[in-house]
Short mmCIF file of N, CA and C in Angstrom, two decimals:
data_model
loop_
_atom_site.label_atom_id
_atom_site.label_comp_id
_atom_site.label_asym_id
_atom_site.label_seq_id
_atom_site.Cartn_x
_atom_site.Cartn_y
_atom_site.Cartn_z
N MET A 1 0.84 -1.21 0.00
CA MET A 1 0.00 0.00 0.00
C MET A 1 0.88 1.26 0.00
N ALA A 2 1.89 1.25 0.84
CA ALA A 2 2.77 2.42 0.92
C ALA A 2 3.45 2.66 -0.43
N HIS A 3 3.80 1.57 -1.11
CA HIS A 3 4.46 1.70 -2.41
C HIS A 3 3.53 2.36 -3.42
N VAL A 4 2.27 1.98 -3.38
CA VAL A 4 1.28 2.57 -4.30
C VAL A 4 1.08 4.04 -3.99
N GLU A 5 1.03 4.38 -2.72
CA GLU A 5 0.85 5.79 -2.34
C GLU A 5 2.05 6.62 -2.79
N LEU A 6 3.24 6.05 -2.66
CA LEU A 6 4.45 6.75 -3.09
C LEU A 6 4.41 6.99 -4.59
N PHE A 7 3.98 5.95 -5.34
CA PHE A 7 3.89 6.06 -6.79
C PHE A 7 2.88 7.14 -7.18
N LEU A 8 1.73 7.16 -6.50
CA LEU A 8 0.70 8.16 -6.80
C LEU A 8 1.21 9.55 -6.46
N ASP A 9 1.99 9.66 -5.39
CA ASP A 9 2.53 10.96 -4.99
C ASP A 9 3.50 11.46 -6.05
N LEU A 10 4.34 10.56 -6.55
CA LEU A 10 5.28 10.95 -7.61
C LEU A 10 4.51 11.36 -8.87
N HIS A 11 3.51 10.56 -9.23
CA HIS A 11 2.73 10.83 -10.43
C HIS A 11 2.00 12.17 -10.31
N ASP A 12 1.61 12.52 -9.09
CA ASP A 12 0.88 13.77 -8.88
C ASP A 12 1.84 14.96 -8.89
N ARG A 13 3.08 14.73 -8.51
CA ARG A 13 4.04 15.82 -8.40
C ARG A 13 4.69 16.13 -9.75
N LEU A 14 4.93 15.11 -10.57
CA LEU A 14 5.64 15.31 -11.83
C LEU A 14 4.96 16.30 -12.77
N PRO A 15 3.67 16.14 -13.06
CA PRO A 15 3.02 17.09 -13.98
C PRO A 15 3.16 18.54 -13.53
N LYS A 16 3.08 18.78 -12.22
CA LYS A 16 3.20 20.16 -11.72
C LYS A 16 4.59 20.71 -12.02
N GLU A 17 5.62 19.87 -11.86
CA GLU A 17 6.98 20.33 -12.14
C GLU A 17 7.16 20.60 -13.63
N LEU A 18 6.56 19.75 -14.46
CA LEU A 18 6.66 19.95 -15.91
C LEU A 18 5.96 21.24 -16.32
N ILE A 19 4.79 21.49 -15.75
CA ILE A 19 4.05 22.72 -16.05
C ILE A 19 4.85 23.93 -15.59
N TYR A 20 5.49 23.82 -14.41
CA TYR A 20 6.29 24.92 -13.88
C TYR A 20 7.47 25.23 -14.80
N GLU A 21 8.15 24.17 -15.27
CA GLU A 21 9.29 24.37 -16.18
C GLU A 21 8.81 24.97 -17.49
N ARG A 22 7.65 24.51 -17.97
CA ARG A 22 7.12 25.03 -19.24
C ARG A 22 6.78 26.51 -19.10
N GLU A 23 6.22 26.89 -17.97
CA GLU A 23 5.88 28.31 -17.76
C GLU A 23 7.14 29.15 -17.68
N LEU A 24 8.20 28.59 -17.08
CA LEU A 24 9.47 29.32 -17.02
C LEU A 24 10.01 29.56 -18.43
N LEU A 25 9.92 28.53 -19.27
CA LEU A 25 10.40 28.68 -20.65
C LEU A 25 9.57 29.73 -21.39
N ILE A 26 8.27 29.72 -21.19
CA ILE A 26 7.39 30.68 -21.86
C ILE A 26 7.71 32.10 -21.39
N CYS A 27 7.96 32.26 -20.11
CA CYS A 27 8.28 33.59 -19.57
C CYS A 27 9.62 34.07 -20.13
N ARG A 28 10.53 33.14 -20.38
CA ARG A 28 11.85 33.51 -20.89
C ARG A 28 11.74 34.04 -22.32
N MET A 29 10.76 33.55 -23.07
CA MET A 29 10.58 34.01 -24.45
C MET A 29 9.93 35.39 -24.44
#
């Protein structure tokens, strides 16, 4: 169960980081 929760936590965190990096790139342009 803990392994599944960790996986879900990672999956939930990754998109936010990708969106953050994408916004940084857009702001740089």
